[in-house]
XYZ file of C-alpha atoms in Angstrom:
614
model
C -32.049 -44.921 52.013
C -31.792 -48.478 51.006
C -34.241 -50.351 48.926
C -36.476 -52.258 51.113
C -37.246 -48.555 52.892
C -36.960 -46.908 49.479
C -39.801 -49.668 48.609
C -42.251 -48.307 51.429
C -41.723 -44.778 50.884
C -43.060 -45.506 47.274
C -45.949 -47.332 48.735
C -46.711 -44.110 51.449
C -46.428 -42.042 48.590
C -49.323 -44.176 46.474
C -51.568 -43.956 49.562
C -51.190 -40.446 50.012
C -52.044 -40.037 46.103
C -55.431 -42.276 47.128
C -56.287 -40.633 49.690
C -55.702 -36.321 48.634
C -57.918 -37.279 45.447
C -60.423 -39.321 47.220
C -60.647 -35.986 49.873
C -61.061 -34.144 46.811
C -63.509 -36.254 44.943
C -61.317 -35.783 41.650
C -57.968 -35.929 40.839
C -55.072 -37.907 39.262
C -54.321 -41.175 41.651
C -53.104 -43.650 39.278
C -51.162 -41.500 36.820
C -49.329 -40.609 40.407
C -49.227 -44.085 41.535
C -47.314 -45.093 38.160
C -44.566 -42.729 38.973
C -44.231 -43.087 42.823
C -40.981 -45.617 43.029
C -39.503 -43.025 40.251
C -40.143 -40.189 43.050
C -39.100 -41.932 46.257
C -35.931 -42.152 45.214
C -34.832 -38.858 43.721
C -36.481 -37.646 46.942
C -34.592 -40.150 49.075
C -31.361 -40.392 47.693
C -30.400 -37.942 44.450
C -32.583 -34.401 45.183
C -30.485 -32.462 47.283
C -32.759 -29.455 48.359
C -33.667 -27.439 51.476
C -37.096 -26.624 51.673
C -37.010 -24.192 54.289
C -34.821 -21.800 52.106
C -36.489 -22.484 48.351
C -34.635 -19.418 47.311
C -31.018 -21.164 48.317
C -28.881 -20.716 45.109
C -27.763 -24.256 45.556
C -31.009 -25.878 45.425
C -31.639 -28.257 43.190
C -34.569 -27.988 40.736
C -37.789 -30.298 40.309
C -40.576 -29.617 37.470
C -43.338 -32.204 37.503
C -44.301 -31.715 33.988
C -46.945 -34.497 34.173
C -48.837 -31.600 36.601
C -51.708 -33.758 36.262
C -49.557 -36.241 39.055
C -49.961 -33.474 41.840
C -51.054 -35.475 44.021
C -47.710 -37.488 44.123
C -45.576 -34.093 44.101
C -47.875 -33.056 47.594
C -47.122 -36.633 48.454
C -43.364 -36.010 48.324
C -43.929 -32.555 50.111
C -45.151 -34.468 52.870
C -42.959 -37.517 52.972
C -40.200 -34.196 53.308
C -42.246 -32.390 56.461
C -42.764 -29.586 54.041
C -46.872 -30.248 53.826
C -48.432 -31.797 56.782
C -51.497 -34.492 56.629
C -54.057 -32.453 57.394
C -52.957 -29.935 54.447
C -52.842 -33.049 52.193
C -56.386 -33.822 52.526
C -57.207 -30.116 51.283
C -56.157 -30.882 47.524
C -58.128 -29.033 45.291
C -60.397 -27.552 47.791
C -60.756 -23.958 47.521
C -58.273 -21.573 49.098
C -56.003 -24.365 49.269
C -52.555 -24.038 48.540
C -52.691 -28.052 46.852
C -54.245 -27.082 43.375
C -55.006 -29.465 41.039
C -51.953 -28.752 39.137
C -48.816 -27.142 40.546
C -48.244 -23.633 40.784
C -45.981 -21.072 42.341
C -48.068 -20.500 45.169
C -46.362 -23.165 47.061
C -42.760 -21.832 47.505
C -40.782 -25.366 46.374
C -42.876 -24.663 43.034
C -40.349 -22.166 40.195
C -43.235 -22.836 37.057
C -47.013 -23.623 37.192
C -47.290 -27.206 34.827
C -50.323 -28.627 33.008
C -50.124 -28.049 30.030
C -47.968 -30.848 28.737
C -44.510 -30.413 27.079
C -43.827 -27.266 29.060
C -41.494 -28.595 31.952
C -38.745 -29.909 29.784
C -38.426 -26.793 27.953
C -39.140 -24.345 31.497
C -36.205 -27.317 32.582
C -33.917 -26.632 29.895
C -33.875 -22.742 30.744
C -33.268 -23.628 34.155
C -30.422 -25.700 33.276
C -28.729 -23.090 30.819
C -29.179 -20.669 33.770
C -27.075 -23.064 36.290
C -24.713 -24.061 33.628
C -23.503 -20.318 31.904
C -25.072 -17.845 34.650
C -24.474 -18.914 38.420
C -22.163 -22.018 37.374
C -23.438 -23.418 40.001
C -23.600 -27.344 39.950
C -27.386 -27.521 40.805
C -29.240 -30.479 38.949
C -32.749 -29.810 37.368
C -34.798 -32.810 37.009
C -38.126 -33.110 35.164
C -40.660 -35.944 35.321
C -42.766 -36.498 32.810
C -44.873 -38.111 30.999
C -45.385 -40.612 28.234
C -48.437 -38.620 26.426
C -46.582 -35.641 26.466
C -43.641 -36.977 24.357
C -45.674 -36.569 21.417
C -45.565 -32.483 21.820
C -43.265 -30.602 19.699
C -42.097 -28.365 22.319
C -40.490 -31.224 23.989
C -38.606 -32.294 20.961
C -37.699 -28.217 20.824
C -35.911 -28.564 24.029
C -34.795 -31.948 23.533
C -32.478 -31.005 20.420
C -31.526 -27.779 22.574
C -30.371 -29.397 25.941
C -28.577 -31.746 23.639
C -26.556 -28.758 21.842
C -26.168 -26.544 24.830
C -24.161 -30.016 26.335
C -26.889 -29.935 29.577
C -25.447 -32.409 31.820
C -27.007 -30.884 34.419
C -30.570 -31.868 33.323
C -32.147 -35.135 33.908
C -35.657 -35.923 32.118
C -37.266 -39.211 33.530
C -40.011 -40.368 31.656
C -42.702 -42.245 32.876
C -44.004 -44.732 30.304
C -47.013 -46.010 32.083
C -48.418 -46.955 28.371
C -51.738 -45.324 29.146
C -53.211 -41.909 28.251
C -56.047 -40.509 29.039
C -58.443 -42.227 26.705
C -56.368 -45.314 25.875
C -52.747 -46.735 25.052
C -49.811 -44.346 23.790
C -48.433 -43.492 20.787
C -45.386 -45.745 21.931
C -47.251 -47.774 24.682
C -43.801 -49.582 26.315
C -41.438 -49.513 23.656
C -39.252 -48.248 26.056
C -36.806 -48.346 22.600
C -38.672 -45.933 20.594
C -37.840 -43.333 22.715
C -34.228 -43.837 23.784
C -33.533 -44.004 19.958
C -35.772 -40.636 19.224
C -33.305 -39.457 22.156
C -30.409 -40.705 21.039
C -30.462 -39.316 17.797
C -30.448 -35.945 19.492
C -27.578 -36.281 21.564
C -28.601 -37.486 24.605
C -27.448 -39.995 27.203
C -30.694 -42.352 27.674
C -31.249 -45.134 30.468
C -33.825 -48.009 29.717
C -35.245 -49.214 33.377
C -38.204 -51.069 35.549
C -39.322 -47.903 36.643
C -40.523 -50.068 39.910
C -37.173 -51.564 40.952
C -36.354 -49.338 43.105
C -32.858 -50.266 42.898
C -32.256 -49.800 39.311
C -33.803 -46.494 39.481
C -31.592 -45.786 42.167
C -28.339 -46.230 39.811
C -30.262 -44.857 37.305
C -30.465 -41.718 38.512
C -26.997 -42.150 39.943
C -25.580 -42.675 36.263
C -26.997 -39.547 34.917
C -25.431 -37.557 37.817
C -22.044 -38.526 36.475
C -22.755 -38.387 32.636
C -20.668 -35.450 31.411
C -21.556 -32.717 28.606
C -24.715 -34.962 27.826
C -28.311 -34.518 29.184
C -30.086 -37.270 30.246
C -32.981 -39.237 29.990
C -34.519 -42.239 32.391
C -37.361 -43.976 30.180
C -39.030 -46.189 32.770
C -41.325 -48.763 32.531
C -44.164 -47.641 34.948
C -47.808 -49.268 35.173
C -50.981 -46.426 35.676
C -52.228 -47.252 39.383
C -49.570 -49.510 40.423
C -49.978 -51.553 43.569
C -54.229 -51.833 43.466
C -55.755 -54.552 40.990
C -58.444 -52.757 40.474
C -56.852 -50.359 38.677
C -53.174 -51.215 37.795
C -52.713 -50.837 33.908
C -56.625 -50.254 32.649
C -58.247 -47.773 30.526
C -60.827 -45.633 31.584
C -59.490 -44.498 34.986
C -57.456 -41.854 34.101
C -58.133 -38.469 35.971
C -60.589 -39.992 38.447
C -60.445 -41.269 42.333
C -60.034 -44.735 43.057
C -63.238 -46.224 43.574
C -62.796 -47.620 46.632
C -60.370 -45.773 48.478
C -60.127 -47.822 51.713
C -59.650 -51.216 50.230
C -57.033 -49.341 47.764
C -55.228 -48.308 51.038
C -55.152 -51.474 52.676
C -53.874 -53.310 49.236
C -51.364 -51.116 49.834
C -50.334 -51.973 53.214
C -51.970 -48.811 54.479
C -51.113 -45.436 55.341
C -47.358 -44.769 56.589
C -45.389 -42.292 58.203
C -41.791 -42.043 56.713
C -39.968 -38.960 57.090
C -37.192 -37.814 54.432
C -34.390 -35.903 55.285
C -33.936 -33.881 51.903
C -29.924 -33.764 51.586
C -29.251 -30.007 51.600
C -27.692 -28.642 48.342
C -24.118 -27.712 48.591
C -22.667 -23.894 50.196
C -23.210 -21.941 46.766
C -23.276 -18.233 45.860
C -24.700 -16.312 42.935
C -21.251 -15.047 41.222
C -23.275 -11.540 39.709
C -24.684 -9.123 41.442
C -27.614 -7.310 39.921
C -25.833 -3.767 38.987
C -23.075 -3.531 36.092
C -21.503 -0.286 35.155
C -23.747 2.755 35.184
C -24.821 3.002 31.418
C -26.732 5.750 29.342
C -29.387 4.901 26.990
C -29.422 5.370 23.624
C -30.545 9.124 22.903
C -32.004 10.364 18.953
C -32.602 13.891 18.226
C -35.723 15.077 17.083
C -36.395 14.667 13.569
C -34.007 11.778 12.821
C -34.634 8.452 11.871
C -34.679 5.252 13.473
C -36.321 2.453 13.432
C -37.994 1.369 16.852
C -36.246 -2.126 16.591
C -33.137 -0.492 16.524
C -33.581 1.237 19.248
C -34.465 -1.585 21.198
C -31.147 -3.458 20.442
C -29.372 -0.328 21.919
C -31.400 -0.024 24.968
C -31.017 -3.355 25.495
C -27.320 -3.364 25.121
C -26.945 -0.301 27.109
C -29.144 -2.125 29.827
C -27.296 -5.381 29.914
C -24.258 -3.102 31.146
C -26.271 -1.535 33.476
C -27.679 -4.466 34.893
C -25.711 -8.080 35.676
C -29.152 -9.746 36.114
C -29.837 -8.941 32.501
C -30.272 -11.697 29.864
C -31.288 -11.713 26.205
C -32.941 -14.653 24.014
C -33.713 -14.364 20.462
C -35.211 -16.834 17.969
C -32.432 -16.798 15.252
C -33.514 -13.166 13.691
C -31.051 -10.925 16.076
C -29.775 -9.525 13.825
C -33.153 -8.324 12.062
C -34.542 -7.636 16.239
C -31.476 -6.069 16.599
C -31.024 -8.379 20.008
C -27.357 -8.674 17.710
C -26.034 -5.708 19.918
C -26.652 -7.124 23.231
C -24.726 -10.280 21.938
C -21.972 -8.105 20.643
C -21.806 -5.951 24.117
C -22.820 -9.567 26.151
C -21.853 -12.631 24.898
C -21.725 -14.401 27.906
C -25.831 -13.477 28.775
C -27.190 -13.984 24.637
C -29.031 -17.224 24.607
C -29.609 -18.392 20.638
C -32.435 -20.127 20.514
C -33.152 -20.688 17.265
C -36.618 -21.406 15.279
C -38.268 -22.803 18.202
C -40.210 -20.073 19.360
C -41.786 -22.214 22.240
C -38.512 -22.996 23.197
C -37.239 -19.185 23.575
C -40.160 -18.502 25.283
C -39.728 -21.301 28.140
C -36.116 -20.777 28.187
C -37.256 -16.425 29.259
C -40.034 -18.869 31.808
C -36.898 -21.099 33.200
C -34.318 -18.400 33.889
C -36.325 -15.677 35.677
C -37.282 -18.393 38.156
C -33.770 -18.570 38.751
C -33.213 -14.906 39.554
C -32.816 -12.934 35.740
C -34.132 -10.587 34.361
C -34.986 -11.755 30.266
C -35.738 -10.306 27.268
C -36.867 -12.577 24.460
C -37.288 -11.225 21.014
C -38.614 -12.559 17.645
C -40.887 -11.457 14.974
C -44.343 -10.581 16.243
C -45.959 -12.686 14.107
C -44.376 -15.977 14.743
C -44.536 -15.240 18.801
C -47.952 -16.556 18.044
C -46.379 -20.369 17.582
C -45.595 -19.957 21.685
C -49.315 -18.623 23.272
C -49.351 -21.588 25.474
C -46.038 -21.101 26.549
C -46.785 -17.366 27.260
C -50.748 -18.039 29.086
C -49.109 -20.384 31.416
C -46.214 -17.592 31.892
C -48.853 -15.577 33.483
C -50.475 -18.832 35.515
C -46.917 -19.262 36.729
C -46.621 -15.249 37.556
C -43.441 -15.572 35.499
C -41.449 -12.071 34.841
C -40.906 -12.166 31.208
C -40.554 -9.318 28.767
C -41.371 -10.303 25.123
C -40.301 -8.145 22.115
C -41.873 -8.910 18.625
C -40.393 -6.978 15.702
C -41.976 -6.619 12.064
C -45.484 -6.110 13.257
C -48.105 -5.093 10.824
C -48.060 -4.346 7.002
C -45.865 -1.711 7.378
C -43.319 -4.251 7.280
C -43.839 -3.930 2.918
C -43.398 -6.465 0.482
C -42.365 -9.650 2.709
C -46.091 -10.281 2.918
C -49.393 -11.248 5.305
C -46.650 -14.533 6.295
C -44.370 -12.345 8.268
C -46.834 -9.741 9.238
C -47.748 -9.846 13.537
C -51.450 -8.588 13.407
C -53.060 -10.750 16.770
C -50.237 -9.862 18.308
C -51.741 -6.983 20.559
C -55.098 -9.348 21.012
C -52.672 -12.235 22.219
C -50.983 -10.237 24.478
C -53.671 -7.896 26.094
C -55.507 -11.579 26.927
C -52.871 -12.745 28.961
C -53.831 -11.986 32.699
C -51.765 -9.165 34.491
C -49.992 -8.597 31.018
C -48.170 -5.466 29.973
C -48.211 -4.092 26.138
C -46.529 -1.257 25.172
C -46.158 -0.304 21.392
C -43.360 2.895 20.574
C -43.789 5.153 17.766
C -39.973 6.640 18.042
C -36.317 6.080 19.458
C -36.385 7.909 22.551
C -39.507 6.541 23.505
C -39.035 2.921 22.815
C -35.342 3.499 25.157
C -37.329 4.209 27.620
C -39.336 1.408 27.620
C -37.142 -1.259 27.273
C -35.588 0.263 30.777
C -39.067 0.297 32.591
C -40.464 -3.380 31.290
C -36.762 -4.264 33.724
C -39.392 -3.353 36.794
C -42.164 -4.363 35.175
C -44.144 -7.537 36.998
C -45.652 -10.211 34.883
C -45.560 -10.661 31.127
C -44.647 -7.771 29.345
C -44.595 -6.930 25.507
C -42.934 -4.402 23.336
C -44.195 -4.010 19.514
C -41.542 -2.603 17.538
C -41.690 -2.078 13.298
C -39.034 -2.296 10.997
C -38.787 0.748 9.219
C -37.381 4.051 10.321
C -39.290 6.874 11.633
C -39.058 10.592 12.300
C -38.162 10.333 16.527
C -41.063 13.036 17.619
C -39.729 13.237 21.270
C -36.690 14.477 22.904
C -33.974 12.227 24.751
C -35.072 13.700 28.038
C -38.775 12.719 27.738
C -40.584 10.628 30.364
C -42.814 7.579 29.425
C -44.888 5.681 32.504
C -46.398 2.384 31.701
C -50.249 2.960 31.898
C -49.534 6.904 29.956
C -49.904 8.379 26.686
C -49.158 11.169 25.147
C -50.958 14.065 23.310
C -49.456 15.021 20.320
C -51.254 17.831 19.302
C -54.119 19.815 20.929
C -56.508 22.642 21.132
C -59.645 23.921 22.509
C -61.057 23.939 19.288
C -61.026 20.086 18.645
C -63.298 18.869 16.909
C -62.302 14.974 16.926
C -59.342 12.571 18.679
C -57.140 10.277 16.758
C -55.829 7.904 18.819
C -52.933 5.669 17.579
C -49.824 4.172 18.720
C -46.659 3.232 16.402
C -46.230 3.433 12.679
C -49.944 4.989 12.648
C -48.781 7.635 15.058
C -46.718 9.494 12.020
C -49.967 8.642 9.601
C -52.707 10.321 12.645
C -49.924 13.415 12.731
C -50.118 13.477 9.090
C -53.768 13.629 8.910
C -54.158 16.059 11.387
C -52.193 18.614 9.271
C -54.366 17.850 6.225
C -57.948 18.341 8.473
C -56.572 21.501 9.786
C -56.081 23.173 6.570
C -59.449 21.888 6.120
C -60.616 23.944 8.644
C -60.974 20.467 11.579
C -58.869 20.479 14.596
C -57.828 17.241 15.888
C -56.141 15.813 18.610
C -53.361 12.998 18.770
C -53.006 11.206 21.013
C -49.982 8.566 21.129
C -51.362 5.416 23.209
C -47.968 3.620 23.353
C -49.652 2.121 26.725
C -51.905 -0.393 24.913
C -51.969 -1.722 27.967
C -52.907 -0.952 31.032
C -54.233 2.019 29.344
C -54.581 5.701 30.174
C -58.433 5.817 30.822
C -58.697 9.666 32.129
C -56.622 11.050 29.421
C -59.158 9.503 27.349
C -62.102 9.978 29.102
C -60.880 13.668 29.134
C -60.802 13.568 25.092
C -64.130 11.579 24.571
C -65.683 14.827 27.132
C -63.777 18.213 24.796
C -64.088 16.593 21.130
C -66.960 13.752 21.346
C -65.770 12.296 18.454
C -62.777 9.616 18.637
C -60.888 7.718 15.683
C -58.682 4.888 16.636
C -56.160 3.798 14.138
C -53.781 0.684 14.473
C -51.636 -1.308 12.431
C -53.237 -4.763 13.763
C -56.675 -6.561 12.834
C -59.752 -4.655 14.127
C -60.180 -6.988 16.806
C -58.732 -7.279 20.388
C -55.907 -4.382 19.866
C -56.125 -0.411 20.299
C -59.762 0.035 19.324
C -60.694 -2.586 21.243
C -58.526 -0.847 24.487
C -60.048 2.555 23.710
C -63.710 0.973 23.714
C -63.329 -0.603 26.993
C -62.406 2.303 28.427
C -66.374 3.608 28.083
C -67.708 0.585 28.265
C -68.549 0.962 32.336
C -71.203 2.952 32.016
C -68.683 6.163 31.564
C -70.124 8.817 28.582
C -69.163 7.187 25.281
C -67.817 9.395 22.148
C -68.500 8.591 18.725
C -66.010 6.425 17.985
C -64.349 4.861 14.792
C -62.381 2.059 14.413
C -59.259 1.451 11.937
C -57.739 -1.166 11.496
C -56.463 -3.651 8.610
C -59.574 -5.939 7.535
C -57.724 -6.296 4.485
C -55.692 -10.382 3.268
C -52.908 -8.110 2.589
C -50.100 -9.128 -0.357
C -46.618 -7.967 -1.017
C -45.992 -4.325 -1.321
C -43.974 -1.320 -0.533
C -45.074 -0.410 3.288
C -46.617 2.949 2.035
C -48.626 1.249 -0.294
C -49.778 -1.328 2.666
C -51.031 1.263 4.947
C -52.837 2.989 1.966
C -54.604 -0.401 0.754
C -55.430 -1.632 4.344
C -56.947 2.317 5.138
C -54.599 3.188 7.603
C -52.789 5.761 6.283
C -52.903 9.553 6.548
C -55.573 9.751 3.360
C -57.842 7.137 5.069
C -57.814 8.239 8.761
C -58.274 12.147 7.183
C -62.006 10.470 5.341
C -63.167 8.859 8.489
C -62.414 11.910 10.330
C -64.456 14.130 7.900
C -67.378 11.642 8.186
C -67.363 11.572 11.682
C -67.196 15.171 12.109
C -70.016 16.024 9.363
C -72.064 12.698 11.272
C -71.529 14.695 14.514
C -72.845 18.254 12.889
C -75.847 16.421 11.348
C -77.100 14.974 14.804
């Protein structure tokens, strides 16, 4: 398209920005408007994308990580025939498809973006997955904004695009100079951040982000730059094109406030239709199946530690499965993701310390088709909520593994120690947690989070532990197991993990005490198996939950929702650690935080002699 057309698409796509917010009554016009010349382009002349096949292999990729600009991304969808006018003017209106920030329920949409510094690191995942997986030549280009530059996360992906040699990844940055309650860190020292870039590697190109022209080679220079990533930084100004507006404070994230003479400054509303180029013929080179693989199986009474078993599965499911990828946050070896990147070099993503990084790079790739596994400690999984909450919002298919959860991990200390973990995940909307207590059983469930929807999460510990079930056993998400059961029960324990060995323990102590009591292994934190422990509350009346995690949010928390809909509640007592704990050996930890066989064998005895009083 050539620049005096390129010109008016720009301007269609600022009157289109007016008028969706000023249908809506809210919305982002003039952080859209700063950034319209910037779209018109790539749409015009550098996307190449067919919209009636978003699942083409070929397609390129486009993350508006300034989700706040919607409006100008539903712009472009109509400029491309994709959206039509009358769906324009539903933005933000309920039931419409046009939210007020992008998600996946429009089809052109791989991530949901709003939270800022997420769509450079989703992009850099993306990119990884076009460079080493498909090796197809697809481009993934992110727009964002100034504010957002200031986020760690985007630094994060910055130094990793820059390492990884992403020269398939273009970040254009919009330096409009305005935030939302004033100037910018950088305002339009356009220099500040190509040298910030620089220093990390990456190809940078200083431009008027309104001459169309420039942007126009702009873009074209970053689709030849080899084995560097690169960034645009372009001089925009907020609510280009109306005086009212153009380049003052206080109108961010609000209509115009007078849309019609807006429009007509403008020139009015326009019709231009894009033809999208259409990517390139491409095929995935994988298919989904490998060579048919066995598990990992452990004998009854041996000892393994649940992380370990997690590397194997994972190893033995990478040959199983082509589609499968690993991530890990520079502790592999102490995750055990080492023996998937031993067995699968070619699919092992290092990530590093950057925890938000690993987790978007999990975000970027399934959009692209694979099926990842990201693993760190528990603990520092944490750093990366955001990342993992707008997982869910995005209805990404990610499978998290945190290692070293609770003080069972000994004398490292309450640094290293995941004990929100379970809380975090069973928050997320739609999320899976699942927390092993042996071998077998965590093999299993490394192979069923593959099919799992949503964000999943597998707690595994460090230390060894007797395996309790055999290599044939069956574990459904949403089960549990009892361990140990009679009709003369007098009280559940209900644990999952290390405190699985410490309930069996205690149960052998109460029943030479005379007290029968039931195990039950909840390894489905979530969703949880409500009838089997309905059915428990109804034969013993008295239940004891147990968990190596803070009291709040985790398994006693589960268990007590389960009677909390009007369903007959038990007595019920809650372990948990309330404890600061300090370095010591990992017996000594579950002793001092009351988790251990002694202290769930004393709450059971009070609850059952409570029970016999009333």
């Amino acid at each position: 398209m050539r620049t005096e057309q390129l010109a008016e698409l720009g301007q269609q796509l600022r009157v289109d920005s007016v008028r969706a917010a000023d249908a809506a009554g809210s919305g982002h016009p003039t952080s859209s408007m700063s950034a319209a010349d910037l779209a018109a382009v790539l749409l015009a002349n550098h996307l190449r994308y067919d919209f009636d096949r978003p699942g083409h292999p070929g397609n390129d990729r486009l993350i508006f990580s300034k989700g706040h600009a919607s409006p100008l991304l539903y712009a472009l969808y109509r400029a491309a025939g994709a959206v039509d006018e009358k769906e324009l003017l539903t933005f933000r209106q309920l039931g419409s498809r046009l939210e007020g920030h992008p998600t996946p329920r429009l089809a052109w949409v791989d991530v949901a973006t709003g939270s800022l510094g997420q769509g450079l690191p989703v992009g850099v995942g993306m990119a990884l997955a076009g460079k080493k997986l498909d090796q197809i030549p697809y481009r993934v280009w992110v727009l964002s904004g100034d504010s957002e530059m200031a986020e760690g996360s985007v630094w994060e992906a910055v130094e990793h695009a820059a390492d990884e040699h992403l020269d398939n990844l273009t970040l254009i940055i919009d330096v409009n100079r305005l935030g939302q309650r004033g100037p910018t860190r950088h305002e339009w020292n356009l220099g500040a951040y190509a040298r910030r870039l620089q220093a990390f590697g990456w190809h940078t190109v200083e431009i008027d982000g309104h001459d169309v022209g420039a942007v126009d080679e702009a873009l074209a220079e970053a689709r030849t730059t080899f084995r560097r990533p690169t960034a645009v930084i372009a001089r925009t100004r907020k609510g280009r094109g109306v005086s009212s507006v153009e380049d003052r404070e206080g109108m961010h994230g609000k209509p115009l406030p007078d849309a019609d003479e807006a429009i007509e400054e403008l020139g009015g509303p326009r019709h231009i239709h894009v033809d999208v180029q259409p990517p390139p013929a491409a095929r995935v080179l994988h298919g989904t199946r490998g060579a048919p693989a066995e598990p990992p199986r452990f004998e009854i009474g041996e000892s393994v530690a649940t992380r370990t078993a997690y590397g194997q599965a994972l190893a033995a499911l990478g040959s199983e499965r082509a589609d499968v990828v690993a991530l890990d946050g520079e502790v592999g070896d102490s995750t055990r993701t080492e023996y998937f990147a031993k067995a699968h070099p070619s699919r092992y993503f290092e990530c590093y310390i950057a925890e938000q990084q690993l987790v978007a790079a999990a975000v970027g790739m399934q959009a692209r088709g694979y099926v990842p596994y990201a693993a760190t400690f528990a603990a520092f999984l944490t750093r990366a909520h955001d990342f993992i909450r707008m997982a869910a919002v995005s209805r990404a298919n990610i499978r998290l593994v945190g290692s070293h959860a609770g003080v069972a991990i000994g004398q490292d200390g309450p640094s290293q120690m995941g004990l929100e973990d379970l809380a975090m995940f069973r928050a997320v909307p739609a999320s899976t947690v699942l927390y092993p207590c042996d071998g077998n059983q965590t093999a299993r469930l490394v192979d069923a989070m593959a099919a799992t929807p949503g964000v999943s999460y597998l707690r595994t510990s460090r230390g060894d532990m007797p395996v309790l079930y055999g290599p044939g056993e069956k574990f459904a998400v949403g089960g549990c197991k009892v361990l140990r059961s009679s009709d003369r029960d007098r009280l559940t324990v209900v644990a999952a993990g290390v405190t699985v060995h410490e309930a069996l323990a205690a149960a052998e102590l109460l029943e030479r005490e005379g007290i029968a009591v039931r195990v039950v292994d909840l390894y489905s934190v979530k969703p949880v198996d409500a009838r089997t422990l309905q059915e428990a509350a109804d034969e013993t009346r008295c239940l004891v939950t147990v968990e190596d995690h803070r009291p709040q949010g985790g398994l006693g928390d589960a268990v007590a929702e389960v009677f909390s809909d009007g369903r007959p509640a038990p007595r019920l007592v809650r372990l948990g650690v309330r404890n600061m704990p300090a370095s010591a050996t990992p017996e000594e930890q579950l002793r001092v935080s009351g988790i251990d066989a002694d202290s769930i064998a004393v709450a059971a005895r009070l609850l059952v002699e409570e029970a016999v009083v009333r």
